Amino acid sequence: MATVQSVIDQVRYTIHDETPSTYRWSDAELLAYVNAAGRQIVSLVPEANLVSSIVSITNTIAKQAIPSGGIKFVKVLNNVSQADALTVEGAVRKVEKDALDSYDPDWEYDTTIKTLVASSDFFDHYCHDPRDKKAFYVYPPASAAAYAKIQYSAVPTALTAVSDTIPLDDEYLEAYYAYVTYRALTKESRDTLPTAYRDELWKNFLTALGLKLQADERVSPEQHAPPEAP
């Protein structure tokens, strides 16, 4: 696994900032850009940092939220025993919310079906609307404390030293290089750095992720706009 130092060294080589006595960008500044790169990568490619964890399901309601630090819900993996909140049990099947709404318009708040979880210790289904990235629904809603194992995309762990290991897989290293280079060079005055060059640096980052500025299937073109320079 690569370290922050190895990313910084590669970027310094690219931007011709290799002499310690005359550094234009400090290690601390480039470290901040490395952290920003991780967040930006996961924002555009959620599967870059998937996390599986056992979560407590809020009772009385069907709609749930992923843990703090999560970016995007992916799926409910399994039921988890209410007895110990640790033992993974049967799978939970995905269904369309419209189907459940058609079957029972009041299912999200129906106290009758909520007793099923208390008696069986199991959720049968889950739903997710991709437009509501941090939320998911369980069926039947829980009437008491219950647990499930879910998978979601999370913000990468913040790095605090150049000796730290990059938290994402090595396949994203080129994206790290491209993003940190972009942030470093766009620190230049907006009047002296041509817009076309700034755009080209940003396109290099997207290309490293396998994304395109237009006609991308994962996210809309508006989400590909480069961030403002500091």
mmCIF file of C-alpha atoms in Angstrom:
data_model
loop_
_atom_site.group_PDB
_atom_site.id
_atom_site.type_symbol
_atom_site.label_atom_id
_atom_site.label_comp_id
_atom_site.label_asym_id
_atom_site.label_seq_id
_atom_site.Cartn_x
_atom_site.Cartn_y
_atom_site.Cartn_z
ATOM 1 C CA MET A 1 0.000 0.000 0.000
ATOM 2 C CA ALA A 2 1.198 3.500 -0.867
ATOM 3 C CA THR A 3 1.891 6.172 1.733
ATOM 4 C CA VAL A 4 1.059 9.864 1.705
ATOM 5 C CA GLN A 5 4.780 10.544 1.290
ATOM 6 C CA SER A 6 4.952 8.527 -1.918
ATOM 7 C CA VAL A 7 2.007 10.468 -3.358
ATOM 8 C CA ILE A 8 3.544 13.791 -2.361
ATOM 9 C CA ASP A 9 6.915 12.830 -3.838
ATOM 10 C CA GLN A 10 5.302 11.931 -7.162
ATOM 11 C CA VAL A 11 3.333 15.165 -7.226
ATOM 12 C CA ARG A 12 6.407 17.248 -6.360
ATOM 13 C CA TYR A 13 8.216 15.637 -9.293
ATOM 14 C CA THR A 14 5.340 16.531 -11.612
ATOM 15 C CA ILE A 15 5.031 20.150 -10.470
ATOM 16 C CA HIS A 16 8.825 20.714 -10.284
ATOM 17 C CA ASP A 17 8.897 21.343 -6.537
ATOM 18 C CA GLU A 18 11.603 18.894 -5.460
ATOM 19 C CA THR A 19 14.076 21.088 -3.567
ATOM 20 C CA PRO A 20 13.250 21.191 0.171
ATOM 21 C CA SER A 21 14.846 24.580 0.729
ATOM 22 C CA THR A 22 12.607 26.196 -1.877
ATOM 23 C CA TYR A 23 9.352 24.248 -1.501
ATOM 24 C CA ARG A 24 6.383 26.269 -2.742
ATOM 25 C CA TRP A 25 3.894 23.798 -1.293
ATOM 26 C CA SER A 26 4.452 22.519 2.219
ATOM 27 C CA ASP A 27 3.932 18.881 3.184
ATOM 28 C CA ALA A 28 1.018 19.980 5.373
ATOM 29 C CA GLU A 29 -0.683 21.666 2.436
ATOM 30 C CA LEU A 30 -0.199 18.688 0.139
ATOM 31 C CA LEU A 31 -1.392 16.368 2.912
ATOM 32 C CA ALA A 32 -4.626 18.394 3.037
ATOM 33 C CA TYR A 33 -4.989 17.907 -0.721
ATOM 34 C CA VAL A 34 -4.426 14.155 -0.332
ATOM 35 C CA ASN A 35 -7.288 14.023 2.164
ATOM 36 C CA ALA A 36 -9.444 16.070 -0.187
ATOM 37 C CA ALA A 37 -8.574 13.668 -3.004
ATOM 38 C CA GLY A 38 -9.853 10.707 -1.009
ATOM 39 C CA ARG A 39 -13.137 12.455 -0.279
ATOM 40 C CA GLN A 40 -13.564 13.503 -3.904
ATOM 41 C CA ILE A 41 -12.799 10.014 -5.222
ATOM 42 C CA VAL A 42 -15.385 8.384 -2.964
ATOM 43 C CA SER A 43 -17.928 11.082 -3.806
ATOM 44 C CA LEU A 44 -17.624 10.253 -7.510
ATOM 45 C CA VAL A 45 -16.967 6.511 -7.129
ATOM 46 C CA PRO A 46 -18.772 5.352 -3.967
ATOM 47 C CA GLU A 47 -17.557 1.775 -4.319
ATOM 48 C CA ALA A 48 -13.996 3.005 -3.729
ATOM 49 C CA ASN A 49 -14.539 2.789 0.039
ATOM 50 C CA LEU A 50 -17.256 0.329 1.030
ATOM 51 C CA VAL A 51 -17.903 -0.405 4.697
ATOM 52 C CA SER A 52 -19.949 -3.226 6.235
ATOM 53 C CA SER A 53 -21.235 -2.786 9.763
ATOM 54 C CA ILE A 54 -23.954 -3.919 12.137
ATOM 55 C CA VAL A 55 -26.341 -1.073 12.880
ATOM 56 C CA SER A 56 -29.175 -0.592 15.311
ATOM 57 C CA ILE A 57 -32.497 -0.150 13.554
ATOM 58 C CA THR A 58 -34.549 2.731 14.904
ATOM 59 C CA ASN A 59 -37.850 1.379 16.132
ATOM 60 C CA THR A 60 -41.384 2.498 15.199
ATOM 61 C CA ILE A 61 -40.371 3.743 11.752
ATOM 62 C CA ALA A 62 -39.366 2.065 8.505
ATOM 63 C CA LYS A 63 -36.987 4.753 7.216
ATOM 64 C CA GLN A 64 -33.429 4.431 8.511
ATOM 65 C CA ALA A 65 -30.178 6.339 8.057
ATOM 66 C CA ILE A 66 -26.636 5.093 7.506
ATOM 67 C CA PRO A 67 -24.053 5.861 10.246
ATOM 68 C CA SER A 68 -22.318 9.199 10.591
ATOM 69 C CA GLY A 69 -19.512 9.522 8.052
ATOM 70 C CA GLY A 70 -21.430 7.547 5.452
ATOM 71 C CA ILE A 71 -21.817 8.944 1.957
ATOM 72 C CA LYS A 72 -24.142 6.525 0.208
ATOM 73 C CA PHE A 73 -26.205 3.490 1.208
ATOM 74 C CA VAL A 74 -25.486 0.345 -0.836
ATOM 75 C CA LYS A 75 -27.500 -2.574 0.581
ATOM 76 C CA VAL A 76 -28.770 -4.458 3.621
ATOM 77 C CA LEU A 77 -26.732 -7.639 3.806
ATOM 78 C CA ASN A 78 -28.219 -9.707 6.617
ATOM 79 C CA ASN A 79 -30.439 -9.877 9.630
ATOM 80 C CA VAL A 80 -28.599 -9.814 12.956
ATOM 81 C CA SER A 81 -29.780 -11.565 16.099
ATOM 82 C CA GLN A 82 -31.512 -9.284 18.564
ATOM 83 C CA ALA A 83 -30.284 -11.514 21.379
ATOM 84 C CA ASP A 84 -26.625 -10.523 21.078
ATOM 85 C CA ALA A 85 -26.559 -7.894 18.300
ATOM 86 C CA LEU A 86 -23.631 -9.834 16.789
ATOM 87 C CA THR A 87 -24.783 -13.093 15.220
ATOM 88 C CA VAL A 88 -25.456 -12.695 11.496
ATOM 89 C CA GLU A 89 -28.541 -14.555 10.344
ATOM 90 C CA GLY A 90 -30.649 -14.741 7.161
ATOM 91 C CA ALA A 91 -30.383 -12.432 4.171
ATOM 92 C CA VAL A 92 -32.726 -9.500 3.600
ATOM 93 C CA ARG A 93 -34.190 -9.217 0.109
ATOM 94 C CA LYS A 94 -34.403 -5.959 -1.819
ATOM 95 C CA VAL A 95 -37.814 -4.891 -3.140
ATOM 96 C CA GLU A 96 -39.146 -1.751 -4.776
ATOM 97 C CA LYS A 97 -40.817 0.640 -2.362
ATOM 98 C CA ASP A 98 -43.617 1.206 -4.873
ATOM 99 C CA ALA A 99 -44.473 -2.487 -4.625
ATOM 100 C CA LEU A 100 -44.831 -2.316 -0.848
ATOM 101 C CA ASP A 101 -46.763 0.938 -1.080
ATOM 102 C CA SER A 102 -49.185 -0.681 -3.509
ATOM 103 C CA TYR A 103 -49.560 -3.762 -1.320
ATOM 104 C CA ASP A 104 -50.153 -1.766 1.866
ATOM 105 C CA PRO A 105 -50.122 2.058 1.704
ATOM 106 C CA ASP A 106 -49.747 2.244 5.498
ATOM 107 C CA TRP A 107 -46.973 -0.319 5.878
ATOM 108 C CA GLU A 108 -44.387 2.176 7.148
ATOM 109 C CA TYR A 109 -46.425 2.887 10.272
ATOM 110 C CA ASP A 110 -48.652 -0.186 10.656
ATOM 111 C CA THR A 111 -48.359 -1.397 14.274
ATOM 112 C CA THR A 112 -49.706 -4.815 13.283
ATOM 113 C CA ILE A 113 -46.875 -5.718 10.902
ATOM 114 C CA LYS A 114 -44.271 -4.200 13.233
ATOM 115 C CA THR A 115 -44.917 -7.003 15.674
ATOM 116 C CA LEU A 116 -43.532 -9.445 13.086
ATOM 117 C CA VAL A 117 -39.975 -8.336 13.782
ATOM 118 C CA ALA A 118 -40.428 -8.769 17.514
ATOM 119 C CA SER A 119 -41.751 -12.296 17.063
ATOM 120 C CA SER A 120 -39.523 -13.538 14.244
ATOM 121 C CA ASP A 121 -36.310 -11.556 14.860
ATOM 122 C CA PHE A 122 -36.154 -11.019 11.097
ATOM 123 C CA PHE A 123 -36.578 -8.319 8.485
ATOM 124 C CA ASP A 124 -37.909 -9.689 5.212
ATOM 125 C CA HIS A 125 -37.142 -6.841 2.794
ATOM 126 C CA TYR A 126 -35.433 -3.514 2.365
ATOM 127 C CA CYS A 127 -35.972 -0.625 -0.046
ATOM 128 C CA HIS A 128 -33.756 2.199 -1.245
ATOM 129 C CA ASP A 129 -34.341 5.300 -3.351
ATOM 130 C CA PRO A 130 -31.028 6.279 -5.039
ATOM 131 C CA ARG A 131 -32.101 9.921 -4.910
ATOM 132 C CA ASP A 132 -31.998 9.750 -1.105
ATOM 133 C CA LYS A 133 -28.433 8.512 -0.807
ATOM 134 C CA LYS A 134 -28.164 8.111 2.969
ATOM 135 C CA ALA A 135 -31.526 6.498 3.697
ATOM 136 C CA PHE A 136 -33.039 3.028 3.417
ATOM 137 C CA TYR A 137 -36.244 1.310 4.532
ATOM 138 C CA VAL A 138 -36.798 -1.998 6.307
ATOM 139 C CA TYR A 139 -39.863 -4.226 6.132
ATOM 140 C CA PRO A 140 -41.499 -4.820 8.419
ATOM 141 C CA PRO A 141 -40.663 -1.786 10.568
ATOM 142 C CA ALA A 142 -39.228 -2.733 13.945
ATOM 143 C CA SER A 143 -41.437 -2.444 17.013
ATOM 144 C CA ALA A 144 -38.458 -2.787 19.389
ATOM 145 C CA ALA A 145 -34.659 -2.693 19.260
ATOM 146 C CA ALA A 146 -33.430 -4.632 16.240
ATOM 147 C CA TYR A 147 -30.219 -4.934 14.227
ATOM 148 C CA ALA A 148 -29.095 -5.440 10.648
ATOM 149 C CA LYS A 149 -25.797 -5.671 8.802
ATOM 150 C CA ILE A 150 -25.557 -3.076 6.058
ATOM 151 C CA GLN A 151 -23.060 -1.977 3.436
ATOM 152 C CA TYR A 152 -22.456 1.663 2.606
ATOM 153 C CA SER A 153 -19.853 3.993 1.171
ATOM 154 C CA ALA A 154 -17.951 6.027 3.755
ATOM 155 C CA VAL A 155 -15.662 9.024 3.918
ATOM 156 C CA PRO A 156 -12.046 7.768 4.011
ATOM 157 C CA THR A 157 -10.199 7.994 7.307
ATOM 158 C CA ALA A 158 -8.496 11.387 7.617
ATOM 159 C CA LEU A 159 -4.710 11.165 7.305
ATOM 160 C CA THR A 160 -2.603 13.168 9.747
ATOM 161 C CA ALA A 161 1.009 12.421 8.778
ATOM 162 C CA VAL A 162 2.986 11.833 5.580
ATOM 163 C CA SER A 163 3.893 8.382 6.884
ATOM 164 C CA ASP A 164 0.216 7.330 6.920
ATOM 165 C CA THR A 165 -0.993 4.743 4.432
ATOM 166 C CA ILE A 166 -3.427 5.806 1.736
ATOM 167 C CA PRO A 167 -6.814 4.337 2.781
ATOM 168 C CA LEU A 168 -8.047 3.462 -0.718
ATOM 169 C CA ASP A 169 -6.794 0.635 -2.932
ATOM 170 C CA ASP A 170 -3.722 1.223 -5.087
ATOM 171 C CA GLU A 171 -5.917 1.288 -8.211
ATOM 172 C CA TYR A 172 -6.856 4.840 -7.171
ATOM 173 C CA LEU A 173 -3.287 6.119 -6.882
ATOM 174 C CA GLU A 174 -3.322 7.771 -10.310
ATOM 175 C CA ALA A 175 -6.459 9.621 -9.256
ATOM 176 C CA TYR A 176 -4.673 10.777 -6.089
ATOM 177 C CA TYR A 177 -1.726 12.030 -8.137
ATOM 178 C CA ALA A 178 -3.984 13.818 -10.602
ATOM 179 C CA TYR A 179 -6.160 15.473 -7.956
ATOM 180 C CA VAL A 180 -3.301 16.698 -5.746
ATOM 181 C CA THR A 181 -1.536 18.047 -8.844
ATOM 182 C CA TYR A 182 -4.729 19.820 -9.846
ATOM 183 C CA ARG A 183 -5.178 21.413 -6.413
ATOM 184 C CA ALA A 184 -1.542 22.474 -6.181
ATOM 185 C CA LEU A 185 -1.366 24.086 -9.618
ATOM 186 C CA THR A 186 -4.765 25.765 -9.413
ATOM 187 C CA LYS A 187 -3.507 27.617 -6.378
ATOM 188 C CA GLU A 188 -1.895 29.875 -8.953
ATOM 189 C CA SER A 189 -3.695 33.115 -9.725
ATOM 190 C CA ARG A 190 -6.857 32.582 -11.758
ATOM 191 C CA ASP A 191 -5.551 35.343 -14.054
ATOM 192 C CA THR A 192 -2.209 33.643 -14.773
ATOM 193 C CA LEU A 193 -3.359 30.018 -15.042
ATOM 194 C CA PRO A 194 -5.348 29.556 -18.253
ATOM 195 C CA THR A 195 -8.853 28.164 -17.831
ATOM 196 C CA ALA A 196 -8.141 25.554 -20.481
ATOM 197 C CA TYR A 197 -5.179 24.272 -18.458
ATOM 198 C CA ARG A 198 -7.230 24.097 -15.260
ATOM 199 C CA ASP A 199 -9.909 22.151 -17.122
ATOM 200 C CA GLU A 200 -7.306 19.786 -18.553
ATOM 201 C CA LEU A 201 -5.924 19.054 -15.082
ATOM 202 C CA TRP A 202 -9.433 18.275 -13.828
ATOM 203 C CA LYS A 203 -10.102 16.041 -16.837
ATOM 204 C CA ASN A 204 -6.912 14.140 -16.003
ATOM 205 C CA PHE A 205 -8.381 13.386 -12.575
ATOM 206 C CA LEU A 206 -11.690 12.200 -14.021
ATOM 207 C CA THR A 207 -9.888 10.088 -16.603
ATOM 208 C CA ALA A 208 -7.878 8.403 -13.845
ATOM 209 C CA LEU A 209 -11.215 7.388 -12.305
ATOM 210 C CA GLY A 210 -12.543 6.143 -15.627
ATOM 211 C CA LEU A 211 -15.101 8.959 -15.755
ATOM 212 C CA LYS A 212 -16.010 11.376 -18.532
ATOM 213 C CA LEU A 213 -17.218 14.948 -18.405
ATOM 214 C CA GLN A 214 -20.239 14.047 -20.495
ATOM 215 C CA ALA A 215 -22.522 11.058 -20.994
ATOM 216 C CA ASP A 216 -21.381 9.368 -17.798
ATOM 217 C CA GLU A 217 -23.687 6.686 -16.431
ATOM 218 C CA ARG A 218 -22.667 6.971 -12.785
ATOM 219 C CA VAL A 219 -23.319 10.635 -12.025
ATOM 220 C CA SER A 220 -24.585 13.685 -13.883
ATOM 221 C CA PRO A 221 -22.218 16.076 -15.735
ATOM 222 C CA GLU A 222 -23.010 18.805 -13.188
ATOM 223 C CA GLN A 223 -21.388 16.689 -10.464
ATOM 224 C CA HIS A 224 -18.189 16.595 -12.506
ATOM 225 C CA ALA A 225 -17.582 20.322 -12.225
ATOM 226 C CA PRO A 226 -14.161 21.064 -10.717
ATOM 227 C CA PRO A 227 -14.016 22.620 -7.238
ATOM 228 C CA GLU A 228 -13.003 26.227 -6.826
ATOM 229 C CA ALA A 229 -9.310 26.842 -6.322
ATOM 230 C CA PRO A 230 -8.312 27.892 -2.790
#
